Amino acid sequence: MLGRLSLTTRLAAFYTLVSAAVLVGMGVLVSQATERHFVELDRDYLHDKIELIQKIVRESPSQAELSGRLDELLGSHHGLFIDLRQGDRRVYGQEATRFPQGLPTVDSGADPVDWSEGHQTLRGLTAQVEAPTLPEVASQTVMQLRIAVDTAHHAHFMQALRLTLTLYLMGAIFVSGLLGWWAARRGLAPLRVMKERAMTVTAQKLDQRMPVDAVPAEFADLAQSLNTMLERLQSDFARLQEFSSDLAHELRTPINNLLTQTQVSLAQKRDASAYQDILASNAEEFQRLARMVSDMLFLAKTEHGIELPNPEAIALEQETRALFDFYDAVADEKRIHLSLAGQAVIMGDRLMVRRAIGNLLSNALRHSPDDADVAVVIGKKDTAVTLCLTNRGPTISPEVLPRLFDRFFRVDKSRSHPDSDGAGLGLSITQAIMAAHGGSVTACSSNGITTFCLVFPGSVAD
């Protein structure tokens, strides 16, 4: 139930509960301290009266005079009760008052004991009184004195005090709740500002940011985290828009080719050889579409994380030489010399690793000028294996390098690529393959030399 309440309400409720606990504790403490003070006052009062009675007993020559002086004492002290005994015989006392057994003595230093007598509440002590021998009593001079005082006036005061404290506590708790709600609402005002700012964020308006400098320090980290999230969203959304545009263009080209060729072929009757040529051309476009769809499915799977289907020990030197044999015809056509240095063994999926190296090699052959060199160097660095491919060609600007691995991205902004059947997904697939192996791919370019490096960390097979 508490989870459905707003943060302001919860903070106000917690503040009210804490205030109530503190105020109730203070009220109980005041009540107990006042009660304790009255007990001490009554104890001192009874001690004084015991001393006075002891003096009266010592100075009284007869029981009649003792009774008279004690009557005078009781007359001037309302609510005082005395019971003076010698053994089982009562020397003086009120007949209607019954003192309980086991009253604490003055010498023990204990607090007086309370008990009820009719509609009265009494508080009393007991003490021994030594007196000279009286003619009316036996020769024993030690008497037992029990004395009590009526606590009605204290009870009335405590009742009024508790009522006052209760009313005050209820009012104070109510005011504390209002102040807590006001303080929580004022303190959480920056969150409402952030909420209003977040409500303005739409797909067309991702440039809004949270006010980091205008919020308290406790909210600054949250605001900064939200701003970082918005920056990532803005960047990813921009890339998604560009990707959607590129994807539409890449699909439109082969579809338009297929549609145009089909419409032209249907415009008039042709012989069987013409239809065969048209169908062969259409088959090439279908193959291009199939490769593009396959690559897109592969990239979609890698975005959600994939496990290597067939991990095994792979000799990078053998895989690279096999790819050299495969691309040998393309290299001979452009008179490009392929070279390989170094060797290492890694753990991974053979087909995926071969595809990653093949993408880099195909990319290097495509962009290298005639009579150039393409060099592959395999090395080890700490616990990592590196495969670096270097080729000559146009220098790639530093601004473009980070985007080389984006889908459908090409350094050449031209939309037509008659010399290539690629869809701009090769480097994206290479990056996805390296991520699946826990590695990475990097690129650098300067002075007409471009180098791509595959890094396989922690996967060296001894």
Coordinates of C-alpha atoms in Angstrom, one line a residue:
M1 CA 0.0 0.0 0.0
L2 CA 2.8 2.4 0.8
G3 CA 4.4 1.8 -2.6
R4 CA 1.3 3.4 -4.2
L5 CA 1.8 6.7 -2.4
S6 CA 3.8 9.6 -3.8
L7 CA 7.3 10.2 -2.6
T8 CA 6.1 13.5 -1.0
T9 CA 3.4 11.7 0.9
R10 CA 5.7 9.0 2.1
L11 CA 8.4 11.5 3.2
A12 CA 5.7 13.5 5.0
A13 CA 4.3 10.3 6.7
F14 CA 7.8 9.2 7.8
Y15 CA 8.6 12.7 9.1
T16 CA 5.2 12.7 11.0
L17 CA 5.9 9.3 12.5
V18 CA 9.4 10.3 13.6
S19 CA 8.0 13.6 15.1
A20 CA 5.2 11.7 16.8
A21 CA 7.6 9.2 18.3
V22 CA 9.9 12.0 19.6
L23 CA 7.0 14.1 20.9
V24 CA 5.3 11.1 22.6
G25 CA 8.6 10.1 24.1
M26 CA 9.1 13.6 25.4
G27 CA 5.5 13.6 26.8
V28 CA 6.1 10.3 28.6
L29 CA 9.4 11.6 30.0
V30 CA 7.8 14.8 31.3
S31 CA 5.0 12.9 32.8
Q32 CA 7.3 10.4 34.5
A33 CA 9.7 13.2 35.7
T34 CA 6.8 15.1 37.2
E35 CA 5.4 12.0 38.9
R36 CA 8.9 11.3 40.3
H37 CA 9.2 14.8 41.5
F38 CA 5.9 14.5 43.4
V39 CA 7.1 11.2 45.0
E40 CA 10.2 13.0 46.2
L41 CA 8.2 15.9 47.5
D42 CA 5.9 13.6 49.5
R43 CA 8.9 11.6 50.8
D44 CA 10.5 14.8 52.1
Y45 CA 7.2 15.9 53.5
L46 CA 6.7 12.6 55.3
H47 CA 10.3 12.7 56.7
D48 CA 9.7 16.2 58.1
K49 CA 6.5 15.1 59.8
I50 CA 8.1 12.0 61.2
E51 CA 10.8 14.1 62.7
L52 CA 8.1 16.5 64.1
I53 CA 6.1 13.6 65.6
Q54 CA 9.3 12.1 67.2
K55 CA 9.9 15.5 68.8
I56 CA 6.3 15.7 70.0
V57 CA 6.5 12.2 71.5
R58 CA 9.7 13.0 73.3
E59 CA 8.4 16.2 74.7
S60 CA 4.9 14.9 75.8
P61 CA 4.7 14.0 79.5
S62 CA 1.4 12.2 79.1
Q63 CA -0.7 10.5 76.5
A64 CA -3.4 13.1 76.8
E65 CA -1.0 15.9 75.9
L66 CA 0.5 13.7 73.2
S67 CA -2.9 13.1 71.6
G68 CA -3.7 16.8 71.9
R69 CA -0.6 17.9 70.2
L70 CA -1.0 15.3 67.5
D71 CA -4.6 16.4 66.9
E72 CA -3.3 19.9 66.6
L73 CA -0.8 18.7 64.0
L74 CA -3.4 16.9 62.0
G75 CA -5.7 19.9 62.1
S76 CA -3.1 22.1 60.6
H77 CA -2.1 19.6 57.9
H78 CA -5.0 18.4 55.8
G79 CA -4.6 15.0 54.3
L80 CA -2.1 13.7 56.8
F81 CA -2.8 10.4 58.5
I82 CA -1.0 9.0 61.6
D83 CA -1.0 5.6 63.3
L84 CA 1.2 5.3 66.4
R85 CA 1.4 1.9 68.1
Q86 CA 3.2 0.3 71.0
G87 CA 3.2 -3.4 70.2
D88 CA -0.4 -4.4 69.4
R89 CA -1.8 -1.5 71.3
R90 CA -2.7 1.7 69.4
V91 CA -1.4 4.8 71.1
Y92 CA -2.8 7.3 68.6
G93 CA -4.4 7.2 65.1
Q94 CA -7.5 7.6 63.0
E95 CA -9.8 4.6 63.4
A96 CA -11.1 4.7 59.8
T97 CA -7.6 4.5 58.2
R98 CA -6.1 1.1 57.5
F99 CA -2.4 1.0 56.8
P100 CA -1.1 -1.9 54.7
Q101 CA 1.5 -4.3 55.9
G102 CA 5.1 -4.0 54.7
L103 CA 5.4 -0.2 54.5
P104 CA 9.0 0.8 53.8
T105 CA 10.9 2.3 56.8
V106 CA 12.5 5.7 56.8
D107 CA 15.9 4.2 57.4
S108 CA 15.8 2.1 54.3
G109 CA 15.7 5.1 52.0
A110 CA 13.0 3.6 49.9
D111 CA 10.2 5.6 48.3
P112 CA 6.8 5.8 49.9
V113 CA 4.2 3.2 49.0
D114 CA 0.9 4.1 47.4
W115 CA -2.4 2.4 48.2
S116 CA -6.1 3.1 48.0
E117 CA -8.3 3.7 50.9
G118 CA -11.9 4.2 49.9
H119 CA -12.0 7.1 47.4
Q120 CA -8.5 8.2 48.6
T121 CA -5.1 7.4 47.4
L122 CA -2.5 7.5 50.1
R123 CA 1.3 7.4 50.1
G124 CA 3.0 6.3 53.4
L125 CA 6.1 5.3 55.3
T126 CA 6.9 3.7 58.7
A127 CA 9.4 4.6 61.4
Q128 CA 10.3 3.7 65.0
V129 CA 9.8 6.4 67.7
E130 CA 11.7 6.4 71.0
A131 CA 10.1 8.2 73.8
P132 CA 10.2 8.5 77.6
T133 CA 8.0 6.2 79.5
L134 CA 4.4 7.5 79.7
P135 CA 2.3 6.8 82.8
E136 CA -0.6 5.3 80.6
V137 CA 1.7 2.9 78.7
A138 CA 4.1 0.1 79.6
S139 CA 7.7 0.7 80.4
Q140 CA 8.6 0.0 76.7
T141 CA 9.5 3.3 75.0
V142 CA 9.8 2.1 71.4
M143 CA 6.7 2.8 69.3
Q144 CA 5.9 2.0 65.7
L145 CA 4.8 5.1 63.7
R146 CA 3.0 4.7 60.3
I147 CA 2.3 7.9 58.5
A148 CA 0.6 8.7 55.1
V149 CA -0.5 11.7 53.1
D150 CA -3.4 12.0 50.6
T151 CA -2.1 12.4 47.0
A152 CA -5.4 13.7 45.6
H153 CA -4.0 17.1 44.7
H154 CA -1.1 15.5 42.9
A155 CA -3.4 13.2 41.0
H156 CA -5.5 16.2 39.9
F157 CA -2.4 18.0 38.7
M158 CA -1.1 14.9 36.9
Q159 CA -4.5 14.4 35.2
A160 CA -4.5 18.0 34.0
L161 CA -0.9 17.8 32.9
R162 CA -1.5 14.6 30.9
L163 CA -4.6 16.1 29.2
T164 CA -2.5 19.2 28.4
L165 CA 0.3 17.1 27.0
T166 CA -2.1 15.0 25.0
L167 CA -3.7 18.0 23.4
Y168 CA -0.3 19.6 22.7
L169 CA 1.1 16.3 21.2
M170 CA -1.9 16.0 18.9
G171 CA -1.6 19.5 17.7
A172 CA 2.2 19.3 17.4
I173 CA 2.0 16.0 15.4
F174 CA -0.6 17.6 13.1
V175 CA 1.6 20.7 12.6
S176 CA 4.7 18.5 12.1
G177 CA 2.8 16.5 9.4
L178 CA 1.9 19.7 7.6
L179 CA 5.5 21.1 7.9
G180 CA 6.9 17.7 6.8
W181 CA 4.6 17.7 3.7
W182 CA 5.6 21.3 2.9
A183 CA 9.3 20.6 3.4
A184 CA 9.1 17.4 1.3
R185 CA 7.2 19.1 -1.5
R186 CA 9.7 22.0 -1.6
G187 CA 12.7 19.6 -1.4
L188 CA 11.3 17.5 -4.2
A189 CA 10.6 20.5 -6.5
P190 CA 13.7 19.8 -8.6
L191 CA 12.2 16.3 -9.4
R192 CA 9.1 17.9 -10.7
V193 CA 11.2 20.2 -12.9
M194 CA 13.1 17.2 -14.2
K195 CA 9.8 15.4 -14.8
E196 CA 8.4 18.4 -16.8
R197 CA 11.6 18.5 -18.8
A198 CA 11.4 14.8 -19.4
M199 CA 7.8 15.1 -20.6
T200 CA 9.1 17.4 -23.4
V201 CA 11.4 14.7 -24.8
T202 CA 10.0 13.2 -28.0
A203 CA 11.4 11.4 -31.0
Q204 CA 11.6 14.7 -32.8
K205 CA 13.0 16.6 -29.7
L206 CA 15.8 14.6 -28.1
D207 CA 18.0 17.6 -27.4
Q208 CA 16.4 18.3 -24.0
R209 CA 18.7 17.9 -21.0
M210 CA 18.1 17.9 -17.3
P211 CA 19.1 21.0 -15.3
V212 CA 22.2 19.7 -13.5
D213 CA 23.3 23.1 -11.9
A214 CA 19.8 24.0 -10.8
V215 CA 19.2 20.9 -8.6
P216 CA 20.6 19.9 -5.2
A217 CA 23.7 17.8 -5.0
E218 CA 21.7 14.7 -4.2
F219 CA 19.9 15.0 -7.6
A220 CA 22.9 16.1 -9.6
D221 CA 24.1 12.6 -10.2
L222 CA 20.6 11.5 -11.3
A223 CA 20.3 14.5 -13.6
Q224 CA 23.7 13.8 -15.1
S225 CA 22.9 10.1 -15.6
L226 CA 19.6 11.1 -17.3
N227 CA 21.5 13.5 -19.6
T228 CA 24.0 10.8 -20.5
M229 CA 21.1 8.5 -21.3
L230 CA 19.5 11.1 -23.4
E231 CA 22.7 11.7 -25.3
R232 CA 23.0 8.0 -26.0
L233 CA 19.4 7.9 -27.1
Q234 CA 19.9 10.9 -29.4
S235 CA 23.0 9.4 -30.9
D236 CA 21.4 5.9 -31.3
F237 CA 18.2 7.4 -32.7
A238 CA 20.1 9.5 -35.3
R239 CA 22.1 6.4 -36.3
L240 CA 18.8 4.4 -36.5
Q241 CA 17.3 7.1 -38.8
E242 CA 20.4 7.0 -41.0
F243 CA 20.4 3.2 -41.0
S244 CA 16.7 3.1 -42.0
S245 CA 17.4 5.5 -44.8
D246 CA 20.4 3.5 -46.0
L247 CA 18.5 0.3 -45.7
A248 CA 15.6 1.6 -47.7
H249 CA 18.0 2.8 -50.4
E250 CA 20.0 -0.5 -50.5
L251 CA 16.8 -2.5 -50.9
R252 CA 15.3 0.0 -53.4
T253 CA 18.1 -0.4 -55.8
P254 CA 17.9 -4.1 -56.5
I255 CA 14.1 -4.1 -56.3
N256 CA 14.0 -1.3 -58.9
N257 CA 16.4 -3.2 -61.1
L258 CA 14.2 -6.3 -60.8
L259 CA 11.0 -4.4 -61.5
T260 CA 12.5 -2.5 -64.4
Q261 CA 13.9 -5.6 -66.1
T262 CA 10.7 -7.5 -65.5
Q263 CA 8.5 -4.7 -67.0
V264 CA 10.8 -4.3 -70.0
S265 CA 10.8 -8.1 -70.6
L266 CA 7.0 -8.1 -70.5
A267 CA 6.6 -5.1 -72.8
Q268 CA 7.2 -7.2 -75.9
K269 CA 7.8 -10.8 -76.9
R270 CA 11.4 -12.0 -76.8
D271 CA 13.1 -15.2 -77.6
A272 CA 14.2 -17.8 -75.1
S273 CA 17.8 -16.5 -74.9
A274 CA 16.7 -13.0 -74.0
Y275 CA 14.5 -14.3 -71.2
Q276 CA 17.4 -16.4 -69.9
D277 CA 19.6 -13.3 -69.8
I278 CA 16.9 -11.4 -67.9
L279 CA 16.4 -14.2 -65.5
A280 CA 20.1 -14.6 -64.9
S281 CA 20.3 -10.8 -64.1
N282 CA 17.4 -11.1 -61.8
A283 CA 19.0 -14.1 -60.1
E284 CA 22.1 -11.9 -59.3
E285 CA 19.9 -9.3 -57.8
F286 CA 18.1 -11.9 -55.7
Q287 CA 21.4 -13.3 -54.5
R288 CA 22.4 -9.7 -53.5
L289 CA 19.2 -9.3 -51.6
A290 CA 19.6 -12.7 -50.0
R291 CA 23.1 -11.9 -48.8
M292 CA 21.9 -8.6 -47.4
V293 CA 19.0 -10.2 -45.5
S294 CA 21.4 -12.9 -44.2
D295 CA 23.9 -10.3 -43.0
M296 CA 21.1 -8.3 -41.4
L297 CA 19.8 -11.3 -39.5
F298 CA 23.4 -12.1 -38.4
L299 CA 23.9 -8.6 -37.0
A300 CA 20.5 -8.7 -35.3
K301 CA 21.4 -11.9 -33.5
T302 CA 24.8 -10.5 -32.4
E303 CA 23.1 -7.4 -30.9
H304 CA 21.4 -9.7 -28.3
G305 CA 24.6 -11.6 -27.6
I306 CA 25.4 -15.0 -29.0
E307 CA 27.5 -17.9 -27.9
L308 CA 30.2 -19.3 -30.2
P309 CA 28.5 -22.3 -32.0
N310 CA 31.6 -24.4 -32.5
P311 CA 34.6 -23.1 -30.5
E312 CA 37.9 -24.8 -31.4
A313 CA 41.6 -24.1 -31.8
I314 CA 42.2 -22.0 -34.9
A315 CA 45.6 -21.4 -36.5
L316 CA 45.3 -17.9 -37.9
E317 CA 48.2 -18.4 -40.3
Q318 CA 46.4 -21.4 -42.0
E319 CA 43.1 -19.5 -42.2
T320 CA 44.8 -16.5 -43.7
R321 CA 46.7 -18.5 -46.3
A322 CA 43.5 -20.2 -47.3
L323 CA 41.8 -16.8 -47.8
F324 CA 44.9 -15.7 -49.9
D325 CA 44.2 -18.7 -52.2
F326 CA 40.6 -17.7 -52.4
Y327 CA 41.3 -14.0 -53.3
D328 CA 44.3 -14.8 -55.4
A329 CA 42.5 -14.2 -58.7
V330 CA 41.3 -10.8 -57.6
A331 CA 44.8 -9.9 -56.3
D332 CA 46.4 -11.0 -59.6
E333 CA 43.9 -8.9 -61.6
K334 CA 45.0 -5.7 -59.8
R335 CA 48.6 -6.9 -59.5
I336 CA 48.4 -6.7 -55.7
H337 CA 51.0 -8.7 -53.7
L338 CA 49.7 -10.5 -50.6
S339 CA 52.1 -11.2 -47.7
L340 CA 51.8 -12.9 -44.3
A341 CA 54.0 -12.8 -41.3
G342 CA 53.7 -14.4 -37.8
Q343 CA 51.5 -17.2 -36.5
A344 CA 49.3 -17.8 -33.5
V345 CA 46.5 -20.1 -32.3
I346 CA 43.3 -18.9 -30.8
M347 CA 40.0 -20.5 -29.5
G348 CA 37.0 -19.5 -31.5
D349 CA 34.5 -20.4 -34.2
R350 CA 36.4 -21.2 -37.5
L351 CA 33.7 -20.0 -39.9
M352 CA 33.2 -16.7 -38.1
V353 CA 36.9 -16.0 -37.7
R354 CA 37.4 -16.7 -41.4
R355 CA 34.5 -14.5 -42.3
A356 CA 36.0 -11.6 -40.3
I357 CA 39.4 -11.9 -41.9
G358 CA 37.8 -12.3 -45.3
N359 CA 35.9 -9.1 -44.9
L360 CA 39.0 -7.2 -44.1
L361 CA 40.9 -8.8 -46.9
S362 CA 38.1 -8.1 -49.4
N363 CA 37.9 -4.5 -48.2
A364 CA 41.6 -4.0 -48.6
L365 CA 41.7 -5.5 -52.2
R366 CA 38.8 -3.3 -53.2
H367 CA 40.3 0.0 -52.0
S368 CA 44.0 -0.7 -52.8
P369 CA 45.4 0.7 -56.0
D370 CA 47.0 -1.5 -58.7
D371 CA 50.5 -2.7 -58.0
A372 CA 50.1 -2.3 -54.3
D373 CA 50.9 -4.5 -51.3
V374 CA 48.5 -5.9 -48.7
A375 CA 50.3 -7.2 -45.6
V376 CA 48.9 -9.3 -42.8
V377 CA 50.9 -9.5 -39.6
I378 CA 50.0 -11.9 -36.7
G379 CA 51.4 -11.2 -33.3
K380 CA 51.0 -11.7 -29.6
K381 CA 50.7 -9.0 -26.9
D382 CA 50.5 -10.1 -23.3
T383 CA 47.6 -12.6 -23.3
A384 CA 46.1 -11.3 -26.5
V385 CA 46.5 -12.2 -30.2
T386 CA 46.5 -9.5 -32.9
L387 CA 45.9 -9.8 -36.6
C388 CA 46.7 -6.6 -38.4
L389 CA 46.0 -6.0 -42.1
T390 CA 47.7 -3.0 -43.8
N391 CA 47.1 -1.7 -47.3
R392 CA 47.7 1.4 -49.3
G393 CA 44.9 3.6 -50.5
P394 CA 43.1 6.9 -49.8
T395 CA 43.6 8.2 -46.3
I396 CA 40.5 8.0 -44.1
S397 CA 40.0 11.1 -42.1
P398 CA 39.9 10.8 -38.2
E399 CA 36.3 12.0 -38.2
V400 CA 35.2 9.1 -40.4
L401 CA 37.2 6.3 -38.7
P402 CA 34.8 5.8 -35.8
R403 CA 31.9 5.3 -38.2
L404 CA 33.6 2.7 -40.4
F405 CA 31.8 0.0 -38.5
D406 CA 28.4 1.4 -38.8
R407 CA 25.9 -0.5 -41.0
F408 CA 25.7 0.6 -44.6
F409 CA 28.3 3.3 -44.0
R410 CA 30.7 4.0 -46.8
V411 CA 33.5 6.6 -46.9
D412 CA 32.4 7.4 -50.4
K413 CA 29.1 9.2 -50.0
S414 CA 28.0 8.3 -53.6
R415 CA 24.9 6.2 -53.7
S416 CA 26.1 4.2 -56.7
H417 CA 28.9 1.6 -56.5
P418 CA 29.2 0.0 -59.9
D419 CA 32.6 -1.5 -59.0
S420 CA 31.3 -3.3 -55.9
D421 CA 28.5 -5.6 -55.0
G422 CA 28.9 -4.9 -51.3
A423 CA 26.1 -3.5 -49.1
G424 CA 28.4 -1.7 -46.6
L425 CA 27.9 -4.4 -43.9
G426 CA 31.3 -6.2 -44.0
L427 CA 33.0 -4.1 -41.3
S428 CA 29.8 -4.2 -39.1
I429 CA 29.8 -8.0 -39.3
T430 CA 33.5 -8.1 -38.5
Q431 CA 32.9 -6.0 -35.4
A432 CA 30.0 -8.2 -34.4
I433 CA 32.2 -11.4 -34.8
M434 CA 35.0 -9.9 -32.7
A435 CA 32.5 -8.9 -30.0
A436 CA 31.2 -12.5 -30.0
H437 CA 34.7 -13.6 -29.4
G438 CA 35.2 -11.1 -26.6
G439 CA 37.6 -9.1 -28.7
S440 CA 37.6 -5.9 -30.8
V441 CA 38.5 -4.5 -34.1
T442 CA 40.4 -1.1 -34.6
A443 CA 41.2 1.0 -37.6
C444 CA 43.8 3.7 -38.2
S445 CA 44.8 5.6 -41.3
S446 CA 47.5 8.1 -42.2
N447 CA 49.7 9.1 -45.1
G448 CA 47.9 6.8 -47.5
I449 CA 48.3 3.7 -45.3
T450 CA 45.2 2.1 -43.6
T451 CA 45.5 -0.6 -40.9
F452 CA 42.8 -2.8 -39.4
C453 CA 43.6 -4.9 -36.4
L454 CA 41.6 -7.9 -34.9
V455 CA 42.3 -8.3 -31.2
F456 CA 41.5 -11.6 -29.5
P457 CA 42.0 -11.0 -25.8
G458 CA 42.3 -13.9 -23.3
S459 CA 41.7 -16.5 -26.0
V460 CA 45.2 -17.6 -26.8
A461 CA 45.5 -21.4 -27.1
D462 CA 48.9 -22.7 -26.0

